[in-house]
Amino acid sequence: MPSIELHAAQRDELETIENLMQFYLHDFSEWLPLKFGANGFFNIQDQQDYWRNPATRPYLIKVDGELAGFVTVDNHTHLPGAEHNIGYLFVSRRFRGQGVATFVVSTLLSQLPGQWQIFHIDANQPARLFWARVMTDLTGGIFALHQQPVDGYPCTFYRFQSA
């Protein structure tokens, strides 16, 4: 098992997360009609308001000391009563399948108790398979499934309480 570190990103590291967002969007372009801007980069919405929100918690993921991805937790929830949401979760392809994302989510759930929602776009087959596989272990099998669209795309939501 590799050494996995979840590091709370500081203000001067937000640019690193925004750079990694290009790779996140590249992956997502398989399921959503995302387009390159004239500069050859995916157009990213201005994230300043997102970063300023006190409920937004950005983290960098390192594996064996090497930058491997990022995750954010926020309060942009779609289900009534949910307090926490995983806004973004990106693990570089090189580190996938090694338990990195499971470790990261498990760590977040233990650090941030409360009502959670985690959702994925149904067209994202890897995410669908990942969440279906790990939710029972992460929640002790106690979660509710919801289907509802987000921005017109069918999504699956998991809602549960972390202690």
PDB file of C-alpha atoms in Angstrom:
ATOM      1  CA  MET A   1       0.000   0.000   0.000  1.00  0.00           C
ATOM      2  CA  PRO A   2       1.433   3.375  -0.955  1.00  0.00           C
ATOM      3  CA  SER A   3       1.788   6.184   1.577  1.00  0.00           C
ATOM      4  CA  ILE A   4      -1.194   8.489   0.969  1.00  0.00           C
ATOM      5  CA  GLU A   5      -1.415  12.012   2.373  1.00  0.00           C
ATOM      6  CA  LEU A   6      -4.397  14.335   2.340  1.00  0.00           C
ATOM      7  CA  HIS A   7      -3.058  17.857   2.729  1.00  0.00           C
ATOM      8  CA  ALA A   8      -5.354  20.834   3.403  1.00  0.00           C
ATOM      9  CA  ALA A   9      -4.472  23.247   0.601  1.00  0.00           C
ATOM     10  CA  GLN A  10      -3.354  26.720   1.577  1.00  0.00           C
ATOM     11  CA  ARG A  11      -4.289  29.859  -0.339  1.00  0.00           C
ATOM     12  CA  ASP A  12      -1.019  29.819  -2.308  1.00  0.00           C
ATOM     13  CA  GLU A  13      -1.749  26.230  -3.437  1.00  0.00           C
ATOM     14  CA  LEU A  14      -5.122  26.985  -5.035  1.00  0.00           C
ATOM     15  CA  GLU A  15      -3.384  27.661  -8.363  1.00  0.00           C
ATOM     16  CA  THR A  16      -2.066  24.084  -8.235  1.00  0.00           C
ATOM     17  CA  ILE A  17      -5.624  22.803  -7.844  1.00  0.00           C
ATOM     18  CA  GLU A  18      -6.822  24.996 -10.706  1.00  0.00           C
ATOM     19  CA  ASN A  19      -3.987  23.613 -12.872  1.00  0.00           C
ATOM     20  CA  LEU A  20      -5.013  20.061 -11.972  1.00  0.00           C
ATOM     21  CA  MET A  21      -8.588  21.020 -12.863  1.00  0.00           C
ATOM     22  CA  GLN A  22      -7.525  20.901 -16.536  1.00  0.00           C
ATOM     23  CA  PHE A  23      -6.866  17.164 -16.173  1.00  0.00           C
ATOM     24  CA  TYR A  24     -10.136  16.701 -14.273  1.00  0.00           C
ATOM     25  CA  LEU A  25     -11.988  18.431 -17.115  1.00  0.00           C
ATOM     26  CA  HIS A  26     -10.082  16.395 -19.685  1.00  0.00           C
ATOM     27  CA  ASP A  27     -11.379  13.225 -18.051  1.00  0.00           C
ATOM     28  CA  PHE A  28     -14.894  14.675 -17.826  1.00  0.00           C
ATOM     29  CA  SER A  29     -14.887  15.605 -21.512  1.00  0.00           C
ATOM     30  CA  GLU A  30     -15.542  11.916 -22.168  1.00  0.00           C
ATOM     31  CA  TRP A  31     -19.027  12.289 -20.609  1.00  0.00           C
ATOM     32  CA  LEU A  32     -19.875  15.980 -21.017  1.00  0.00           C
ATOM     33  CA  PRO A  33     -19.612  18.216 -24.109  1.00  0.00           C
ATOM     34  CA  LEU A  34     -16.715  20.270 -22.730  1.00  0.00           C
ATOM     35  CA  LYS A  35     -14.761  22.351 -25.240  1.00  0.00           C
ATOM     36  CA  PHE A  36     -11.307  23.846 -25.389  1.00  0.00           C
ATOM     37  CA  GLY A  37     -10.999  27.604 -25.337  1.00  0.00           C
ATOM     38  CA  ALA A  38      -9.035  29.417 -28.048  1.00  0.00           C
ATOM     39  CA  ASN A  39      -5.937  29.123 -25.837  1.00  0.00           C
ATOM     40  CA  GLY A  40      -6.070  25.301 -25.894  1.00  0.00           C
ATOM     41  CA  PHE A  41      -7.235  25.017 -22.274  1.00  0.00           C
ATOM     42  CA  PHE A  42     -10.642  24.012 -21.011  1.00  0.00           C
ATOM     43  CA  ASN A  43     -12.591  27.063 -19.920  1.00  0.00           C
ATOM     44  CA  ILE A  44     -12.832  26.982 -16.137  1.00  0.00           C
ATOM     45  CA  GLN A  45     -15.448  29.085 -14.422  1.00  0.00           C
ATOM     46  CA  ASP A  46     -13.958  31.680 -12.130  1.00  0.00           C
ATOM     47  CA  GLN A  47     -13.462  29.849  -8.841  1.00  0.00           C
ATOM     48  CA  GLN A  48     -12.830  32.871  -6.597  1.00  0.00           C
ATOM     49  CA  ASP A  49     -16.295  32.744  -5.025  1.00  0.00           C
ATOM     50  CA  TYR A  50     -15.906  28.991  -4.562  1.00  0.00           C
ATOM     51  CA  TRP A  51     -12.551  29.380  -2.777  1.00  0.00           C
ATOM     52  CA  ARG A  52     -13.878  32.265  -0.652  1.00  0.00           C
ATOM     53  CA  ASN A  53     -16.833  30.225   0.630  1.00  0.00           C
ATOM     54  CA  PRO A  54     -15.928  29.272   4.232  1.00  0.00           C
ATOM     55  CA  ALA A  55     -17.535  25.848   3.686  1.00  0.00           C
ATOM     56  CA  THR A  56     -15.187  25.037   0.771  1.00  0.00           C
ATOM     57  CA  ARG A  57     -12.287  22.874   1.898  1.00  0.00           C
ATOM     58  CA  PRO A  58      -9.673  22.141  -0.786  1.00  0.00           C
ATOM     59  CA  TYR A  59      -7.107  19.370  -0.342  1.00  0.00           C
ATOM     60  CA  LEU A  60      -4.132  18.130  -2.298  1.00  0.00           C
ATOM     61  CA  ILE A  61      -3.546  14.395  -2.508  1.00  0.00           C
ATOM     62  CA  LYS A  62      -0.001  13.047  -2.386  1.00  0.00           C
ATOM     63  CA  VAL A  63       1.123   9.466  -2.886  1.00  0.00           C
ATOM     64  CA  ASP A  64       4.593   8.584  -1.636  1.00  0.00           C
ATOM     65  CA  GLY A  65       5.257  12.336  -1.428  1.00  0.00           C
ATOM     66  CA  GLU A  66       4.262  12.964  -5.049  1.00  0.00           C
ATOM     67  CA  LEU A  67       1.335  15.147  -6.099  1.00  0.00           C
ATOM     68  CA  ALA A  68      -1.422  12.758  -7.206  1.00  0.00           C
ATOM     69  CA  GLY A  69      -4.633  14.804  -7.317  1.00  0.00           C
ATOM     70  CA  PHE A  70      -7.060  16.934  -5.351  1.00  0.00           C
ATOM     71  CA  VAL A  71     -10.436  16.861  -3.655  1.00  0.00           C
ATOM     72  CA  THR A  72     -12.779  19.561  -2.439  1.00  0.00           C
ATOM     73  CA  VAL A  73     -15.571  19.425   0.103  1.00  0.00           C
ATOM     74  CA  ASP A  74     -18.242  22.103  -0.044  1.00  0.00           C
ATOM     75  CA  ASN A  75     -21.830  22.817   0.940  1.00  0.00           C
ATOM     76  CA  HIS A  76     -23.269  22.915  -2.598  1.00  0.00           C
ATOM     77  CA  THR A  77     -25.839  20.253  -1.862  1.00  0.00           C
ATOM     78  CA  HIS A  78     -28.801  19.108  -3.938  1.00  0.00           C
ATOM     79  CA  LEU A  79     -30.532  17.003  -1.284  1.00  0.00           C
ATOM     80  CA  PRO A  80     -32.434  18.544   1.647  1.00  0.00           C
ATOM     81  CA  GLY A  81     -30.559  18.322   4.931  1.00  0.00           C
ATOM     82  CA  ALA A  82     -27.186  17.416   3.426  1.00  0.00           C
ATOM     83  CA  GLU A  83     -24.337  19.486   4.865  1.00  0.00           C
ATOM     84  CA  HIS A  84     -21.274  18.195   3.023  1.00  0.00           C
ATOM     85  CA  ASN A  85     -20.672  17.461  -0.634  1.00  0.00           C
ATOM     86  CA  ILE A  86     -17.624  16.275  -2.519  1.00  0.00           C
ATOM     87  CA  GLY A  87     -17.341  19.036  -5.083  1.00  0.00           C
ATOM     88  CA  TYR A  88     -14.412  17.597  -7.019  1.00  0.00           C
ATOM     89  CA  LEU A  89     -12.385  14.424  -6.702  1.00  0.00           C
ATOM     90  CA  PHE A  90      -9.480  13.852  -9.048  1.00  0.00           C
ATOM     91  CA  VAL A  91      -6.794  11.186  -8.804  1.00  0.00           C
ATOM     92  CA  SER A  92      -4.229  11.055 -11.594  1.00  0.00           C
ATOM     93  CA  ARG A  93      -4.615   7.958 -13.765  1.00  0.00           C
ATOM     94  CA  ARG A  94      -1.225   6.667 -12.656  1.00  0.00           C
ATOM     95  CA  PHE A  95      -2.490   6.354  -9.071  1.00  0.00           C
ATOM     96  CA  ARG A  96      -5.958   4.948  -9.742  1.00  0.00           C
ATOM     97  CA  GLY A  97      -6.822   1.456  -8.587  1.00  0.00           C
ATOM     98  CA  GLN A  98      -4.447   1.676  -5.609  1.00  0.00           C
ATOM     99  CA  GLY A  99      -6.957   2.635  -2.909  1.00  0.00           C
ATOM    100  CA  VAL A 100      -6.100   6.347  -3.050  1.00  0.00           C
ATOM    101  CA  ALA A 101      -9.642   7.680  -3.585  1.00  0.00           C
ATOM    102  CA  THR A 102     -11.074   5.295  -0.989  1.00  0.00           C
ATOM    103  CA  PHE A 103      -8.489   6.455   1.572  1.00  0.00           C
ATOM    104  CA  VAL A 104      -9.191  10.112   0.765  1.00  0.00           C
ATOM    105  CA  VAL A 105     -12.974   9.802   1.095  1.00  0.00           C
ATOM    106  CA  SER A 106     -12.713   7.681   4.247  1.00  0.00           C
ATOM    107  CA  THR A 107     -10.411  10.293   5.809  1.00  0.00           C
ATOM    108  CA  LEU A 108     -12.782  13.139   4.909  1.00  0.00           C
ATOM    109  CA  LEU A 109     -15.786  11.297   6.354  1.00  0.00           C
ATOM    110  CA  SER A 110     -13.952  10.750   9.637  1.00  0.00           C
ATOM    111  CA  GLN A 111     -12.783  14.389   9.825  1.00  0.00           C
ATOM    112  CA  LEU A 112     -16.117  15.991   8.872  1.00  0.00           C
ATOM    113  CA  PRO A 113     -19.042  14.361  10.655  1.00  0.00           C
ATOM    114  CA  GLY A 114     -22.559  15.164   9.540  1.00  0.00           C
ATOM    115  CA  GLN A 115     -24.997  14.620   6.698  1.00  0.00           C
ATOM    116  CA  TRP A 116     -23.250  13.944   3.394  1.00  0.00           C
ATOM    117  CA  GLN A 117     -24.206  13.716  -0.222  1.00  0.00           C
ATOM    118  CA  ILE A 118     -21.891  12.252  -2.827  1.00  0.00           C
ATOM    119  CA  PHE A 119     -23.035  12.125  -6.415  1.00  0.00           C
ATOM    120  CA  HIS A 120     -21.805  11.234  -9.854  1.00  0.00           C
ATOM    121  CA  ILE A 121     -23.019  11.757 -13.386  1.00  0.00           C
ATOM    122  CA  ASP A 122     -24.486   8.446 -14.505  1.00  0.00           C
ATOM    123  CA  ALA A 123     -22.600   8.550 -17.827  1.00  0.00           C
ATOM    124  CA  ASN A 124     -19.316   8.440 -15.863  1.00  0.00           C
ATOM    125  CA  GLN A 125     -18.958   4.661 -15.745  1.00  0.00           C
ATOM    126  CA  PRO A 126     -15.704   4.604 -13.688  1.00  0.00           C
ATOM    127  CA  ALA A 127     -17.295   6.825 -11.008  1.00  0.00           C
ATOM    128  CA  ARG A 128     -20.471   4.746 -11.033  1.00  0.00           C
ATOM    129  CA  LEU A 129     -18.487   1.547 -10.482  1.00  0.00           C
ATOM    130  CA  PHE A 130     -16.217   3.116  -7.837  1.00  0.00           C
ATOM    131  CA  TRP A 131     -19.026   4.548  -5.683  1.00  0.00           C
ATOM    132  CA  ALA A 132     -21.158   1.412  -5.970  1.00  0.00           C
ATOM    133  CA  ARG A 133     -18.154  -0.621  -4.784  1.00  0.00           C
ATOM    134  CA  VAL A 134     -17.031   1.559  -1.854  1.00  0.00           C
ATOM    135  CA  MET A 135     -20.221   3.053  -0.396  1.00  0.00           C
ATOM    136  CA  THR A 136     -21.122  -0.014   1.675  1.00  0.00           C
ATOM    137  CA  ASP A 137     -17.694  -0.063   3.316  1.00  0.00           C
ATOM    138  CA  LEU A 138     -17.578   3.714   3.831  1.00  0.00           C
ATOM    139  CA  THR A 139     -21.048   3.922   5.390  1.00  0.00           C
ATOM    140  CA  GLY A 140     -21.530   0.504   6.950  1.00  0.00           C
ATOM    141  CA  GLY A 141     -24.189  -0.026   4.299  1.00  0.00           C
ATOM    142  CA  ILE A 142     -26.423   2.714   5.686  1.00  0.00           C
ATOM    143  CA  PHE A 143     -27.132   5.166   2.885  1.00  0.00           C
ATOM    144  CA  ALA A 144     -29.996   6.283   0.673  1.00  0.00           C
ATOM    145  CA  LEU A 145     -29.832   6.341  -3.115  1.00  0.00           C
ATOM    146  CA  HIS A 146     -31.485   9.129  -5.101  1.00  0.00           C
ATOM    147  CA  GLN A 147     -31.706   9.714  -8.842  1.00  0.00           C
ATOM    148  CA  GLN A 148     -32.034  13.282 -10.070  1.00  0.00           C
ATOM    149  CA  PRO A 149     -30.576  15.401 -12.836  1.00  0.00           C
ATOM    150  CA  VAL A 150     -27.957  18.089 -12.297  1.00  0.00           C
ATOM    151  CA  ASP A 151     -27.675  20.635 -15.110  1.00  0.00           C
ATOM    152  CA  GLY A 152     -29.791  18.299 -17.223  1.00  0.00           C
ATOM    153  CA  TYR A 153     -27.551  15.226 -16.740  1.00  0.00           C
ATOM    154  CA  PRO A 154     -28.892  12.149 -14.919  1.00  0.00           C
ATOM    155  CA  CYS A 155     -27.039  11.666 -11.637  1.00  0.00           C
ATOM    156  CA  THR A 156     -26.964   9.188  -8.777  1.00  0.00           C
ATOM    157  CA  PHE A 157     -26.767  10.585  -5.250  1.00  0.00           C
ATOM    158  CA  TYR A 158     -25.697   8.800  -2.094  1.00  0.00           C
ATOM    159  CA  ARG A 159     -26.942  10.390   1.129  1.00  0.00           C
ATOM    160  CA  PHE A 160     -25.703   9.276   4.537  1.00  0.00           C
ATOM    161  CA  GLN A 161     -24.528  10.309   7.988  1.00  0.00           C
ATOM    162  CA  SER A 162     -20.876  10.160   8.981  1.00  0.00           C
ATOM    163  CA  ALA A 163     -19.987   9.979  12.662  1.00  0.00           C
TER     164      ALA A 163
END
